[in-house]
Short mmCIF file of C-alpha atoms in Angstrom, two decimals:
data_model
loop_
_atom_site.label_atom_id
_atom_site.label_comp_id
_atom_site.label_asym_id
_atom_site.label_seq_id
_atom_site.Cartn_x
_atom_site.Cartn_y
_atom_site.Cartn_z
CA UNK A 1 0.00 0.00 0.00
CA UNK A 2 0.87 3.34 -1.15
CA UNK A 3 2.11 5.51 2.17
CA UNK A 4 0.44 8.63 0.81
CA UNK A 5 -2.58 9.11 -1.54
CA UNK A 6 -0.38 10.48 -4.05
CA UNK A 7 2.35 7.78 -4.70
CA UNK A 8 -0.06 6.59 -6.84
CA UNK A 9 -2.77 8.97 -7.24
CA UNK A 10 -4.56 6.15 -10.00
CA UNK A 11 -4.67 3.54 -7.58
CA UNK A 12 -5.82 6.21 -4.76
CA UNK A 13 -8.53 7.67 -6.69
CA UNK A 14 -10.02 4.19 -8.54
CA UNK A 15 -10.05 3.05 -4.73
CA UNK A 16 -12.12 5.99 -3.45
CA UNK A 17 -13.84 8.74 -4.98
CA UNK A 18 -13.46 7.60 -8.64
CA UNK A 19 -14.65 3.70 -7.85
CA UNK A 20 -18.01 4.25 -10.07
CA UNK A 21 -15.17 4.57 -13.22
CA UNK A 22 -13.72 1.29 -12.27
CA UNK A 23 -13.63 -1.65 -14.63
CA UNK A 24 -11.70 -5.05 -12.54
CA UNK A 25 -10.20 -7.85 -14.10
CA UNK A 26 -7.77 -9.95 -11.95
CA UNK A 27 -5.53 -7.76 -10.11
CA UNK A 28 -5.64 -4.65 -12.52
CA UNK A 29 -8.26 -2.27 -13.16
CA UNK A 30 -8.81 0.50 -15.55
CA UNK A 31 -11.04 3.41 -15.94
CA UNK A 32 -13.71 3.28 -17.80
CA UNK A 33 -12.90 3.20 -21.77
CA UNK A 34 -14.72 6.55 -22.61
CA UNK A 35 -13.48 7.89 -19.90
CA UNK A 36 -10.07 7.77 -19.51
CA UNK A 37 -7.04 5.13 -20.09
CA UNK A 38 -5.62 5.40 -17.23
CA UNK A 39 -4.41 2.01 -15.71
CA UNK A 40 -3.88 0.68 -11.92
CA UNK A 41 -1.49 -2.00 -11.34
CA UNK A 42 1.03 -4.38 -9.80
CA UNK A 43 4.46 -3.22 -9.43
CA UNK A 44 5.58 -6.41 -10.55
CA UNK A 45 3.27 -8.05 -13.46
CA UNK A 46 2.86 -11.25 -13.56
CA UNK A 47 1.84 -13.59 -16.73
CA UNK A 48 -1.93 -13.45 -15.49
CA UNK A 49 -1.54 -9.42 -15.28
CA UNK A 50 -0.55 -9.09 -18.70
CA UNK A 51 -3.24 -10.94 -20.34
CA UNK A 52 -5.75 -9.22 -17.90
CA UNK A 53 -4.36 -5.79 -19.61
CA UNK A 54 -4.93 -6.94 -22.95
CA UNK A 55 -8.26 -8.07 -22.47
CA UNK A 56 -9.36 -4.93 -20.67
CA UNK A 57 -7.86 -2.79 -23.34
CA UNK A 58 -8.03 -4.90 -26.60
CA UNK A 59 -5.68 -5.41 -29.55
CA UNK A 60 -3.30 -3.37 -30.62
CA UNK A 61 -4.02 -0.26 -28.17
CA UNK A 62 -1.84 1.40 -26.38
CA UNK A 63 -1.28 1.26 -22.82
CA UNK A 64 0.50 3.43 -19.82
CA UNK A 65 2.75 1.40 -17.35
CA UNK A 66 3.91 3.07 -13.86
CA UNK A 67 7.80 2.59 -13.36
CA UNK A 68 10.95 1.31 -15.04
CA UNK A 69 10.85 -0.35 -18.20
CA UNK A 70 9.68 -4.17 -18.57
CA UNK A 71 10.27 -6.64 -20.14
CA UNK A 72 7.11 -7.42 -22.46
CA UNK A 73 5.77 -10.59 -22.94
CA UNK A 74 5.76 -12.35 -26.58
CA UNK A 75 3.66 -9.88 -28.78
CA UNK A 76 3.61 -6.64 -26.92
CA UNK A 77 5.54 -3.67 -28.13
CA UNK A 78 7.28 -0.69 -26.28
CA UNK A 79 5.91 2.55 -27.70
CA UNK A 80 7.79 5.02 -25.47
CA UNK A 81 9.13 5.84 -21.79
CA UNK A 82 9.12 9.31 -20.51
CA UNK A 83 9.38 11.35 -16.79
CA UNK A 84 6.84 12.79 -15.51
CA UNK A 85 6.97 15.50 -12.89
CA UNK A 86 4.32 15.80 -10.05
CA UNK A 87 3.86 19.43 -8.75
CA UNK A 88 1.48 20.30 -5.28
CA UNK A 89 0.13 23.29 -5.40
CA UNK A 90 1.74 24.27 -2.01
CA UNK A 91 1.96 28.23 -2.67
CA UNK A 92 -0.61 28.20 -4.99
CA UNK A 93 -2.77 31.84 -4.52
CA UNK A 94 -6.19 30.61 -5.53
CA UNK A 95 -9.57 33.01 -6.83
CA UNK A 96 -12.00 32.94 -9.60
CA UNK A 97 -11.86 33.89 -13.46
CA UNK A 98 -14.58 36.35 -13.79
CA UNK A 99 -13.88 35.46 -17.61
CA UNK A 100 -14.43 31.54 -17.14
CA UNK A 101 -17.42 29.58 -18.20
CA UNK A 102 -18.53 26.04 -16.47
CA UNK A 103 -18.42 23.78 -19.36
CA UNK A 104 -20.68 20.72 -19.49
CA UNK A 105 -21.43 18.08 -21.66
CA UNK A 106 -22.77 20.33 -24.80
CA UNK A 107 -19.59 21.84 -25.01
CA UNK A 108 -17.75 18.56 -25.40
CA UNK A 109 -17.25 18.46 -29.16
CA UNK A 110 -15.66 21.85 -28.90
CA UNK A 111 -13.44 20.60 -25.70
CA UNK A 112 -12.32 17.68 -27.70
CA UNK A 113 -11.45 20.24 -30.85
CA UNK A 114 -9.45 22.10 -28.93
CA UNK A 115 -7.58 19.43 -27.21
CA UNK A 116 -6.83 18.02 -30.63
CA UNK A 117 -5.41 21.49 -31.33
CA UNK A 118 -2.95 21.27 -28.51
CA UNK A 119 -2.61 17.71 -27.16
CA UNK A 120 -2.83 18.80 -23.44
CA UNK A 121 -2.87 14.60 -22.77
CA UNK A 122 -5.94 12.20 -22.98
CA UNK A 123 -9.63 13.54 -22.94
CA UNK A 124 -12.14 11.45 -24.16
CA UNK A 125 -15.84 12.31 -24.79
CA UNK A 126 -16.81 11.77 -20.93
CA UNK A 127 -13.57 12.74 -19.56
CA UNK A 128 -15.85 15.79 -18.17
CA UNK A 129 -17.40 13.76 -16.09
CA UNK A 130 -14.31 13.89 -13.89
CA UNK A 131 -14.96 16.96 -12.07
CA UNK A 132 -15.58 21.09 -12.87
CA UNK A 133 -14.22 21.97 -16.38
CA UNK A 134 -13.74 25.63 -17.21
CA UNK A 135 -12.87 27.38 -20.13
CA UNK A 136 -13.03 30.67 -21.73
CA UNK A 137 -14.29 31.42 -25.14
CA UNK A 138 -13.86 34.64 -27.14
CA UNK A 139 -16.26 35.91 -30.18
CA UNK A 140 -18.21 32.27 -29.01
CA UNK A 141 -15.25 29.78 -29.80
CA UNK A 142 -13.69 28.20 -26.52
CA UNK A 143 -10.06 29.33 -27.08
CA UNK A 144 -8.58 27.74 -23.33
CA UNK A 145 -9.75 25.03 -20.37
CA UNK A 146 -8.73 24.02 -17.55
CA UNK A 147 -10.67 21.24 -15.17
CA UNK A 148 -10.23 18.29 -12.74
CA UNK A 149 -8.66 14.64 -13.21
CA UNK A 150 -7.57 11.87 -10.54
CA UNK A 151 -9.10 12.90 -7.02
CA UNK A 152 -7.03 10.63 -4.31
CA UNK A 153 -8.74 11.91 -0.97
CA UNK A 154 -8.14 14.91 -0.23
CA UNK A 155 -6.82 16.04 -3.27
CA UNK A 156 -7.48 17.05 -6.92
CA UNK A 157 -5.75 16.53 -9.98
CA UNK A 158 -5.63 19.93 -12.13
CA UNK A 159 -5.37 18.39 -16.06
CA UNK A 160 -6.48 19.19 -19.46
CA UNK A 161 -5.14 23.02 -19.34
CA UNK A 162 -4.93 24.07 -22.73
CA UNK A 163 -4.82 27.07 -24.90
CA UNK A 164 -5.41 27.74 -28.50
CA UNK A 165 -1.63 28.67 -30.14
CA UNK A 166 -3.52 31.77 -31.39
CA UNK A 167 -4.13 32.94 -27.85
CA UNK A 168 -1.29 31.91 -25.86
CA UNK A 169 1.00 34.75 -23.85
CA UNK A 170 -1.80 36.09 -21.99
CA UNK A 171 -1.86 34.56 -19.17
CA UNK A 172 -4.90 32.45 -19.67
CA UNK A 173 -3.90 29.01 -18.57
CA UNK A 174 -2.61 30.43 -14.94
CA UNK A 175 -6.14 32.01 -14.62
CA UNK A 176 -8.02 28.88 -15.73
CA UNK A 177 -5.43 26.98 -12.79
CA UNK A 178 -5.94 29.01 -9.92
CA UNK A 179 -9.64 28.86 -10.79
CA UNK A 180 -9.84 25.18 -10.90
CA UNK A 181 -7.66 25.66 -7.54
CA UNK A 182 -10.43 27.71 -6.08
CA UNK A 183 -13.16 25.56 -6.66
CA UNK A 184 -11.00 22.95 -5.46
CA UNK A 185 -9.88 24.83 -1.75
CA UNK A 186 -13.43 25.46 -1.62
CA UNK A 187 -14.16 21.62 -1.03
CA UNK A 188 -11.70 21.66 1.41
CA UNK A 189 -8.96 19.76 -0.87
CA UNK A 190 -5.45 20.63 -2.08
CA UNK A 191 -4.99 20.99 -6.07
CA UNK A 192 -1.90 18.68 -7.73
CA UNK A 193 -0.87 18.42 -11.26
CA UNK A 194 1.65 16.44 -13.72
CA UNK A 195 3.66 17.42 -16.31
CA UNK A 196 5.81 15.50 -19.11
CA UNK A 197 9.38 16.84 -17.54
CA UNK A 198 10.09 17.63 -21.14
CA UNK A 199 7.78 19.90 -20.78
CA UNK A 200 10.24 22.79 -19.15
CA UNK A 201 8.69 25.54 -20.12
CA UNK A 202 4.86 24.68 -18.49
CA UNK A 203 6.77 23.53 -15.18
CA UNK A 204 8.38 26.79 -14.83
CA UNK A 205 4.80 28.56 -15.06
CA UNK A 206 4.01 26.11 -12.85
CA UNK A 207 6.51 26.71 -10.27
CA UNK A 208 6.34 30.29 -10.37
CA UNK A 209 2.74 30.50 -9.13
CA UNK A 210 3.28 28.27 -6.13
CA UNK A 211 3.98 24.55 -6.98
CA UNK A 212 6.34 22.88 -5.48
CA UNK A 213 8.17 19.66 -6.72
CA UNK A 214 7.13 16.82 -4.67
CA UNK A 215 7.79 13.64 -6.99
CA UNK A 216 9.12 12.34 -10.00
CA UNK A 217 8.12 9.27 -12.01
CA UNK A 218 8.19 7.22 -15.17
CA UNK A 219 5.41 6.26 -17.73
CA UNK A 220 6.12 3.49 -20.30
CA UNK A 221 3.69 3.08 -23.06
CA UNK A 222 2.94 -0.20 -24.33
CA UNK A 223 0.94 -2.09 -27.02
CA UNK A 224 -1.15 -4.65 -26.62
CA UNK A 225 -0.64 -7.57 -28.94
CA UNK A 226 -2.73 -7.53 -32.10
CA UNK A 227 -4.57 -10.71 -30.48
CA UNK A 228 -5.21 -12.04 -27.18
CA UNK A 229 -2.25 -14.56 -26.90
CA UNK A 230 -3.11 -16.03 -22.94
#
């Protein structure tokens, strides 16, 4: 077991407030297919694990592995292993966006437009259903979001912020993310994020608003085999 709710905040959250999402087979569960593809697991997989993952997800898809690199069972494919940095919003100054908007399910096909436009990381058609998205939209088109992810108790995942290129430099993401932080405090919670730690530039922003560093990890991403081979 995990000594704090944020060593693995998958685990933590598909255990608590995000059970409903759950989908169980064997000893690994994932969320919910239109969801998310997020993954909870063993450390250490054994032959039973593997074709548990490749039933839950299906041929040929590709899947995200906590840790160090495996080795893959006959079929499977290593797609690509990067760091992630987790940030706690320690110092983070919180208050609203009087230019924000609450987005809901009608605005999904836009959400999904603009994530395509700037590949913030996964969002799926009911990926809203995770928490309070926000976004702000200029002459009607939603131009930036912001909104809630994993929720490990007593905590919330900040995710999805994304801007459209044409709109970046003013300062839209950091007021979507101490919005989301707001409505987060206000629940009595602390706000979290990750961040690819290629991704310099974002964890500077990050950082200068009041994260603080708590944790580094890796994510390898796998594919399934083109057929179930257990």
């Amino acid at each position: 077991m995990s000594a704090h709710p944020l060593d693995d905040p998958v685990r933590s959250s598909l255990e608590g407030p995000l059970a409903r999402f759950a989908v169980r087979r064997g000893r690994v569960v994932r969320m919910d297919p239109d969801v998310s593809p997020f993954l909870m697991h063993p450390e250490i997989l054994e032959p039973q694990d593997w074709e548990d993952i490749a039933t839950l997800f299906g041929p040929r898809t590709i899947v995200g592995l906590n840790g160090p690199e495996r080795e893959l069972p006959t079929g499977w494919s290593r797609v690509e292993t990067f760091g992630l940095v987790q940030l706690v919003g320690t110092h983070l100054e919180t208050r609203p966006f009087g230019e924000s908007v609450e987005l809901g399910a009608a605005d999904v096909p836009e959400m999904l437009g603009l994530v395509r436009r700037t590949e913030p990381g996964p969002f799926l058609h009911r990926t809203i259903e995770f928490g309070t998205y926000l976004g702000v939209r200029r002459n009607g088109s939603l131009i930036a979001m912001a909104g809630e992810r994993m929720h490990p108790p007593g905590w919330t995942e900040i995710s999805a912020v994304c801007t459209d290129p044409a709109f970046r430099g003013q300062g839209l993401a950091t007021d979507l993310v101490r919005a989301v932080g707001h409505g987060i405090r206000a629940r009595g919670e602390e706000p979290f994020l990750h961040a690819s730690d290629a991704n310099v530039r974002a964890i500077e922003l990050y950082l200068s608003i009041g994260f603080e560093l708590r944790r580094t990890s890796r994510l390898t991403l796998v594919r399934t085999p083109a057929s179930n081979l257990g």
